[in-house]
Coordinates of N, CA and C in Angstrom, one line a residue:
M46 N -32.0 -12.2 16.6 CA -31.4 -11.8 17.7 C -30.5 -10.6 17.3
G47 N -30.5 -9.4 18.0 CA -29.6 -8.5 17.2 C -28.2 -8.5 18.0
L48 N -27.7 -7.3 17.5 CA -26.4 -7.1 18.6 C -26.4 -6.2 19.6
S49 N -26.1 -6.8 20.9 CA -26.5 -6.0 22.3 C -25.4 -4.9 22.6
W50 N -25.9 -3.7 22.9 CA -25.0 -2.9 23.4 C -24.4 -3.6 24.8
P51 N -22.7 -3.0 24.9 CA -22.2 -4.0 25.8 C -22.3 -2.9 27.3
F52 N -22.5 -2.0 27.1 CA -22.8 -1.4 28.4 C -23.9 -1.1 29.5
G53 N -24.7 -2.1 28.8 CA -25.8 -2.6 30.2 C -26.8 -1.7 29.7
S54 N -27.4 -1.7 28.5 CA -29.1 -1.0 28.7 C -29.8 -1.8 28.3
K55 N -31.2 -1.8 28.4 CA -32.2 -2.6 28.9 C -32.1 -3.9 27.6
N56 N -31.9 -3.4 26.3 CA -31.9 -4.4 25.5 C -31.0 -5.3 25.8
G57 N -29.6 -4.9 25.9 CA -28.9 -5.7 26.2 C -28.9 -6.8 27.1
D58 N -29.5 -6.5 28.4 CA -30.0 -7.1 29.4 C -31.2 -8.3 29.0
Q59 N -32.1 -7.8 28.3 CA -32.9 -8.7 27.7 C -32.2 -9.7 26.9
A60 N -31.3 -9.3 26.2 CA -30.7 -10.5 25.0 C -30.2 -11.5 25.9
K61 N -29.6 -11.2 27.1 CA -28.7 -11.9 27.8 C -29.5 -12.6 28.4
E62 N -30.8 -12.3 29.2 CA -31.6 -13.0 29.7 C -32.5 -14.2 28.8
Q63 N -32.7 -13.7 27.6 CA -32.9 -15.0 26.3 C -32.2 -15.8 26.0
A64 N -31.1 -15.4 25.9 CA -29.3 -16.4 25.9 C -29.8 -17.2 26.7
V65 N -29.9 -16.7 28.0 CA -29.7 -18.0 29.3 C -30.9 -19.0 29.0
K66 N -31.9 -17.9 28.8 CA -33.3 -19.0 28.5 C -33.0 -19.9 27.4
E67 N -32.2 -19.3 26.5 CA -32.1 -20.7 25.6 C -31.2 -21.4 25.7
N68 N -30.3 -21.7 26.9 CA -29.5 -22.4 27.2 C -27.9 -22.0 26.2
T69 N -27.9 -20.8 25.7 CA -26.5 -20.5 25.4 C -26.3 -19.2 25.6
V70 N -24.8 -19.0 25.7 CA -24.5 -17.5 26.1 C -24.2 -16.7 25.1
V71 N -24.2 -15.6 25.1 CA -24.5 -14.2 24.2 C -23.4 -15.0 23.0
G72 N -22.3 -15.4 23.4 CA -21.9 -15.6 22.1 C -22.2 -16.6 21.0
G73 N -23.2 -17.4 21.8 CA -23.9 -18.5 21.0 C -22.8 -20.0 21.1
I74 N -22.4 -19.8 22.4 CA -21.6 -21.3 22.6 C -22.9 -21.9 23.9
P75 N -23.2 -23.2 23.9 CA -24.1 -23.4 24.6 C -23.2 -23.5 26.5
Q76 N -24.1 -23.4 27.2 CA -23.5 -23.3 28.6 C -22.7 -24.6 28.8
E77 N -22.5 -25.9 28.5 CA -22.3 -27.1 29.0 C -21.1 -27.0 28.4
E78 N -21.0 -26.4 27.4 CA -19.3 -26.5 26.5 C -18.7 -25.0 27.0
A79 N -19.3 -24.2 27.1 CA -18.3 -22.8 27.7 C -18.2 -23.0 29.1
K80 N -18.8 -24.3 29.8 CA -18.3 -24.3 31.3 C -17.1 -25.3 31.2
S81 N -16.7 -26.2 29.9 CA -15.6 -26.8 29.9 C -14.6 -26.4 29.2
H82 N -14.6 -25.0 29.0 CA -13.5 -24.0 28.5 C -13.1 -23.1 29.6
Q83 N -11.7 -23.3 29.9 CA -10.9 -22.0 30.7 C -10.4 -21.2 30.0
F84 N -11.0 -20.3 30.7 CA -10.5 -18.4 29.8 C -9.2 -18.1 30.8
L85 N -8.8 -17.3 30.4 CA -7.6 -17.0 30.6 C -8.0 -16.1 32.2
E86 N -8.8 -15.6 32.2 CA -9.2 -14.5 33.6 C -9.6 -15.7 34.7
D87 N -9.8 -17.0 34.3 CA -10.4 -17.7 35.1 C -9.0 -18.5 35.9
L88 N -7.8 -18.4 35.4 CA -6.7 -19.1 35.6 C -5.5 -18.0 36.5
P89 N -5.1 -19.1 37.4 CA -4.2 -18.2 38.4 C -2.7 -17.5 37.3
P90 N -2.6 -16.5 37.8 CA -1.3 -16.2 37.2 C 0.1 -16.7 36.8
K91 N 0.7 -17.0 35.8 CA 2.1 -18.1 36.1 C 3.1 -17.1 36.6
F92 N 3.1 -15.8 37.1 CA 4.3 -15.1 37.3 C 3.7 -14.4 38.5
N93 N 4.9 -14.0 39.3 CA 4.2 -13.4 40.6 C 4.5 -12.1 40.4
D94 N 3.6 -11.1 40.3 CA 4.1 -9.8 39.8 C 4.3 -8.8 41.1
T95 N 4.4 -9.4 42.4 CA 5.0 -8.5 43.3 C 6.4 -9.0 43.9
D96 N 7.2 -9.4 43.2 CA 8.5 -9.8 43.5 C 9.5 -9.2 41.9
T97 N 8.7 -7.6 41.6 CA 9.5 -7.1 40.8 C 10.7 -6.2 40.7
K98 N 11.6 -5.8 40.0 CA 12.4 -5.1 39.9 C 12.0 -3.5 40.1
P99 N 12.2 -2.5 40.4 CA 11.9 -1.2 40.6 C 12.1 -0.8 39.0
G100 N 11.0 0.0 38.3 CA 10.9 0.4 37.1 C 11.7 1.4 36.9
P101 N 12.1 1.9 35.7 CA 13.2 2.5 35.1 C 12.8 4.0 35.7
Q102 N 11.9 4.5 36.2 CA 11.9 5.7 36.8 C 12.3 5.9 38.3
E103 N 11.8 4.8 39.2 CA 12.4 4.9 40.2 C 13.8 4.3 40.6
E104 N 14.5 3.9 39.4 CA 16.2 3.7 39.5 C 16.5 5.1 39.2
H105 N 16.0 5.6 38.5 CA 16.5 7.1 37.5 C 16.6 7.8 39.2
K106 N 15.1 7.8 39.9 CA 15.3 8.7 41.2 C 16.1 8.1 42.1
Q107 N 16.3 7.2 42.3 CA 17.6 6.8 43.4 C 18.7 7.0 43.1
K108 N 19.4 6.8 41.8 CA 20.2 7.2 41.3 C 20.6 8.8 41.6
L109 N 19.5 9.5 41.4 CA 19.9 11.1 41.4 C 19.7 11.3 42.7
G110 N 19.1 10.8 43.7 CA 19.5 10.7 45.1 C 20.5 10.5 45.3
Q111 N 21.2 9.5 45.0 CA 22.4 9.1 45.4 C 23.6 10.2 44.8
V112 N 23.4 10.9 43.5 CA 24.1 11.7 42.8 C 23.9 12.9 43.8
V113 N 23.0 13.2 44.2 CA 22.7 14.7 45.2 C 23.3 14.4 46.7
K114 N 23.4 13.3 46.9 CA 23.9 13.0 48.5 C 25.3 13.0 48.5
N115 N 25.9 12.6 46.9 CA 27.5 12.7 46.9 C 28.0 14.2 46.6
L116 N 27.1 15.1 46.2 CA 27.8 16.2 45.7 C 28.1 17.2 46.8
K117 N 29.6 17.7 46.7 CA 30.0 18.4 47.8 C 30.4 20.0 47.0
I118 N 30.5 21.1 48.1 CA 30.9 22.2 47.6 C 32.4 22.2 46.7
E119 N 33.4 20.9 46.9 CA 34.8 21.0 46.5 C 34.6 20.5 45.0
D120 N 33.2 19.8 44.7 CA 33.4 19.3 43.2 C 33.3 20.7 42.5
F121 N 32.9 21.9 42.8 CA 32.4 22.6 42.1 C 33.9 24.0 42.1
Y122 N 34.9 23.6 42.9 CA 35.9 24.5 42.4 C 36.4 24.6 41.1
I123 N 37.1 25.4 40.7 CA 37.6 25.9 39.3 C 38.4 24.9 39.2
S124 N 39.9 24.4 40.0 CA 40.6 23.7 40.2 C 40.1 22.2 39.4
N125 N 38.8 21.7 39.8 CA 38.1 20.4 39.6 C 37.5 20.9 38.2
L126 N 36.8 21.8 37.8 CA 36.1 22.2 37.0 C 36.8 22.1 35.6
I127 N 38.2 22.3 35.6 CA 38.8 22.6 34.5 C 39.4 21.7 33.9
A128 N 39.2 20.6 34.9 CA 39.8 19.1 34.8 C 38.9 18.2 33.8
I129 N 37.8 18.9 33.7 CA 36.6 18.3 32.9 C 37.1 18.5 31.3
P130 N 37.3 17.5 30.6 CA 37.6 17.6 29.0 C 36.7 18.6 28.4
C131 N 37.1 19.5 27.8 CA 36.2 20.2 26.8 C 35.9 21.3 27.6
F132 N 35.8 21.3 28.9 CA 35.2 22.7 29.6 C 35.9 24.4 29.5
R133 N 37.4 23.9 29.3 CA 37.4 25.3 28.9 C 37.3 25.6 27.7
E134 N 37.3 24.7 26.5 CA 36.9 25.1 25.1 C 35.4 25.5 25.0
A135 N 34.5 25.0 25.6 CA 33.5 25.6 25.8 C 33.2 26.7 26.2
G136 N 33.9 27.0 27.7 CA 34.0 28.2 28.3 C 34.6 29.5 27.2
M137 N 35.6 28.9 26.6 CA 36.4 30.2 25.2 C 35.1 30.3 24.3
A138 N 34.5 29.3 23.9 CA 33.7 29.6 22.7 C 32.2 30.4 23.1
G139 N 32.0 30.2 24.6 CA 30.5 30.7 25.2 C 30.9 32.8 25.4
F140 N 32.3 32.7 26.0 CA 32.5 34.1 26.1 C 33.0 34.9 24.7
A141 N 33.4 34.3 24.0 CA 33.5 34.9 22.2 C 32.0 35.0 22.0
A142 N 31.3 34.1 21.9 CA 29.8 34.2 21.7 C 29.2 35.4 22.0
A143 N 29.2 35.5 23.5 CA 28.6 36.2 24.2 C 29.2 38.0 24.0
A144 N 30.5 38.0 23.7 CA 30.9 39.2 23.2 C 30.5 39.5 22.0
A145 N 30.5 38.5 20.8 CA 30.0 38.9 19.5 C 28.1 39.4 19.7
F146 N 27.6 38.7 20.4 CA 26.3 38.9 20.7 C 25.9 40.5 21.2
G147 N 26.7 40.1 22.3 CA 26.0 41.5 23.4 C 26.7 43.1 22.5
S148 N 28.1 42.8 21.8 CA 28.7 44.0 20.8 C 27.6 44.2 19.9
I149 N 27.1 43.2 19.1 CA 26.5 43.6 17.6 C 25.1 44.1 18.0
I150 N 24.3 44.0 19.6 CA 23.3 44.0 19.7 C 23.2 45.3 20.2
F151 N 24.4 45.6 20.5 CA 24.5 47.0 21.6 C 24.8 48.2 20.6
L152 N 25.2 48.1 19.7 CA 26.0 48.8 18.5 C 24.4 49.1 17.4
Y153 N 23.9 48.4 17.5 CA 22.6 48.6 16.5 C 21.2 48.7 17.4
H154 N 21.0 48.1 18.7 CA 20.0 49.1 19.5 C 20.0 50.1 20.4
K155 N 21.3 50.1 20.7 CA 21.9 51.2 21.7 C 21.1 50.9 23.1
N156 N 20.8 49.8 23.6 CA 20.3 49.5 24.7 C 21.2 48.5 25.4
V157 N 21.6 48.8 26.6 CA 22.8 47.8 27.4 C 22.0 47.2 27.8
N158 N 20.7 46.8 28.4 CA 19.8 45.8 29.2 C 19.5 44.4 27.8
K159 N 19.4 45.0 26.6 CA 19.2 44.2 25.5 C 20.5 43.2 25.2
A160 N 21.6 44.2 25.3 CA 22.4 43.9 25.0 C 23.3 42.7 25.8
I161 N 23.0 42.7 27.1 CA 23.2 42.1 28.4 C 22.8 41.0 28.1
N162 N 21.1 40.8 27.8 CA 20.6 39.4 27.5 C 21.1 38.9 26.4
W163 N 21.1 39.2 25.2 CA 21.6 38.9 24.4 C 22.9 38.2 24.8
G164 N 23.8 38.8 25.1 CA 24.9 38.5 25.6 C 25.2 37.2 26.7
Y165 N 24.1 37.0 27.5 CA 23.8 35.9 28.4 C 23.4 34.6 27.4
G166 N 22.7 34.7 26.7 CA 22.1 34.0 25.2 C 23.2 33.5 24.8
G167 N 24.1 34.4 24.1 CA 24.9 34.2 23.5 C 26.0 33.0 24.1
F168 N 26.5 33.2 25.6 CA 27.4 32.7 26.0 C 26.8 31.1 26.1
F169 N 25.3 31.2 26.6 CA 25.0 29.5 26.8 C 24.8 29.1 25.3
V170 N 24.6 29.3 24.3 CA 24.6 28.8 23.1 C 25.9 28.6 22.3
G171 N 26.9 29.5 22.3 CA 28.1 29.3 22.2 C 28.8 28.3 22.9
S172 N 28.6 28.0 24.7 CA 29.3 27.2 25.5 C 28.6 25.7 24.9
I173 N 27.5 25.4 24.5 CA 26.9 24.4 23.9 C 27.3 24.2 22.8
F174 N 27.4 24.8 21.6 CA 28.3 24.6 20.5 C 29.5 24.1 20.7
G175 N 30.3 25.0 21.6 CA 31.8 24.8 21.7 C 32.1 23.2 22.5
W176 N 31.0 22.9 23.3 CA 31.4 21.7 24.0 C 31.1 20.5 22.6
E177 N 29.9 20.7 22.0 CA 29.6 19.6 21.3 C 31.2 19.4 19.8
Q178 N 31.1 20.4 19.8 CA 32.3 20.7 18.7 C 33.5 20.3 19.3
C179 N 34.1 20.1 20.7 CA 35.1 19.4 21.2 C 34.5 18.1 21.5
N180 N 33.6 17.7 21.8 CA 33.4 16.5 22.2 C 33.4 15.5 21.1
G181 N 32.7 16.1 19.7 CA 32.7 15.4 18.3 C 34.4 15.2 17.9
A182 N 35.2 16.1 18.5 CA 36.8 16.1 17.9 C 37.3 14.9 18.8
R183 N 37.1 14.9 20.2 CA 37.5 14.0 20.9 C 37.2 12.5 20.5
E184 N 35.8 12.5 20.2 CA 35.0 11.1 19.7 C 35.9 10.6 18.5
K185 N 36.3 11.4 17.6 CA 37.0 11.0 16.4 C 38.2 10.7 16.4
S186 N 39.2 11.4 17.4 CA 40.3 10.9 17.9 C 40.1 9.7 18.7
Q187 N 39.1 9.3 19.4 CA 39.4 8.0 20.1 C 38.9 7.2 19.1
M188 N 38.1 7.1 18.0 CA 37.7 6.1 17.1 C 38.8 5.6 16.1
S189 N 39.5 6.7 16.0 CA 41.0 6.6 15.1 C 41.6 5.5 16.1
V190 N 42.0 6.0 17.2 CA 43.0 5.3 18.1 C 42.7 4.2 18.3
T191 N 41.2 3.6 18.2 CA 40.9 2.2 18.7 C 40.9 1.5 17.0
L192 N 40.7 2.3 16.2 CA 41.1 1.7 14.8 C 42.5 1.3 14.5
A193 N 43.3 2.2 14.8 CA 44.8 1.9 14.9 C 45.2 0.8 16.2
K194 N 44.5 0.5 17.0 CA 44.9 -0.5 18.0 C 44.2 -1.7 17.5
Q195 N 43.4 -1.8 16.5 CA 42.7 -3.0 15.8 C 43.4 -3.5 14.8
A196 N 44.0 -2.2 14.1 CA 44.7 -2.8 13.1 C 46.4 -3.1 13.5
Y197 N 46.9 -2.4 14.5 CA 48.1 -3.4 14.9 C 47.6 -4.4 15.5
E198 N 46.7 -5.0 16.2 CA 46.2 -6.6 16.6 C 46.0 -7.0 15.6
T199 N 45.8 -6.8 14.4 CA 45.4 -8.0 13.3 C 46.7 -8.3 12.7
R200 N 47.4 -7.2 12.8 CA 48.9 -7.3 12.0 C 49.9 -8.4 12.6
Q201 N 49.5 -8.1 14.0 CA 50.2 -8.7 15.0 C 49.7 -10.5 14.9
K202 N 48.3 -10.4 14.8 CA 48.1 -12.1 14.7 C 48.2 -12.4 13.4
R203 N 48.2 -12.0 12.1 CA 48.8 -12.3 11.1 C 50.2 -12.5 11.0
K204 N 51.2 -12.3 11.7 CA 52.7 -12.2 11.7 C 52.5 -13.6 12.7
I205 N 51.9 -13.9 13.6 CA 51.7 -14.9 14.6 C 51.6 -16.3 13.8
L206 N 50.4 -16.1 13.0 CA 49.7 -17.4 12.0 C 50.8 -17.5 11.0
E207 N 51.5 -16.6 10.5 CA 52.6 -16.8 9.5 C 53.6 -17.5 9.8
K208 N 54.2 -17.1 11.2 CA 55.6 -18.1 12.1 C 54.9 -19.2 12.1
I209 N 53.6 -19.3 12.7 CA 53.2 -20.9 12.7 C 53.4 -21.7 11.5
K210 N 52.3 -20.9 10.7 CA 52.3 -21.7 9.4 C 53.9 -22.5 8.7
E211 N 54.7 -21.3 8.9 CA 56.4 -21.5 8.5 C 57.1 -22.7 9.5
E212 N 56.7 -22.7 10.7 CA 57.0 -23.8 11.5 C 56.5 -25.1 11.2
R213 N 55.5 -25.3 10.7 CA 54.7 -26.4 10.4 C 55.4 -27.1 9.0
E214 N 55.6 -26.2 8.1 CA 56.0 -26.7 7.2 C 57.6 -27.2 7.1
K215 N 58.2 -26.2 8.1 CA 59.5 -26.9 8.5 C 59.6 -28.4 9.0
Q216 N 58.7 -28.3 9.8 CA 58.3 -29.7 10.8 C 57.9 -30.7 9.8
E217 N 57.1 -30.5 8.7 CA 56.5 -31.4 7.6 C 57.8 -32.0 6.8
K218 N 58.6 -31.2 6.4 CA 59.8 -31.3 5.5 C 60.7 -31.9 6.2

């Protein structure tokens, strides 16, 4: 008996019929023994799949919907925007890049439209670089502050432990 095609060709059907006639399943296991085995697909599921949490995409959509509902026009006032850390630095870098790109392209090509387009691109690229530069500097300073706090705490703990040691030594004497 040869290999059978799994997608139901005539040869495969004939092989299955012959296997049933020979009292064996296609894999060569006798039918009595195959009936005593329990296969995974025959068992009930161990976990209830209906009571699951929403997936990450559904949670993201819910959070995005909540954010959009909570947006107000007051959120976009200039007084609120300049309170954002690094906003001013990013804007200044963007304006500088826009002026540089726009003026260089205008002087080279003598085309105002091309210079304006390059200026817009320069503004966005400069803003992104300015934002990332400022955030990197902020993270470094925050990291140094946390390291200083940790060093101070460890020094204080050492001092306390030394005092406790000295008190124990005095009590033992």
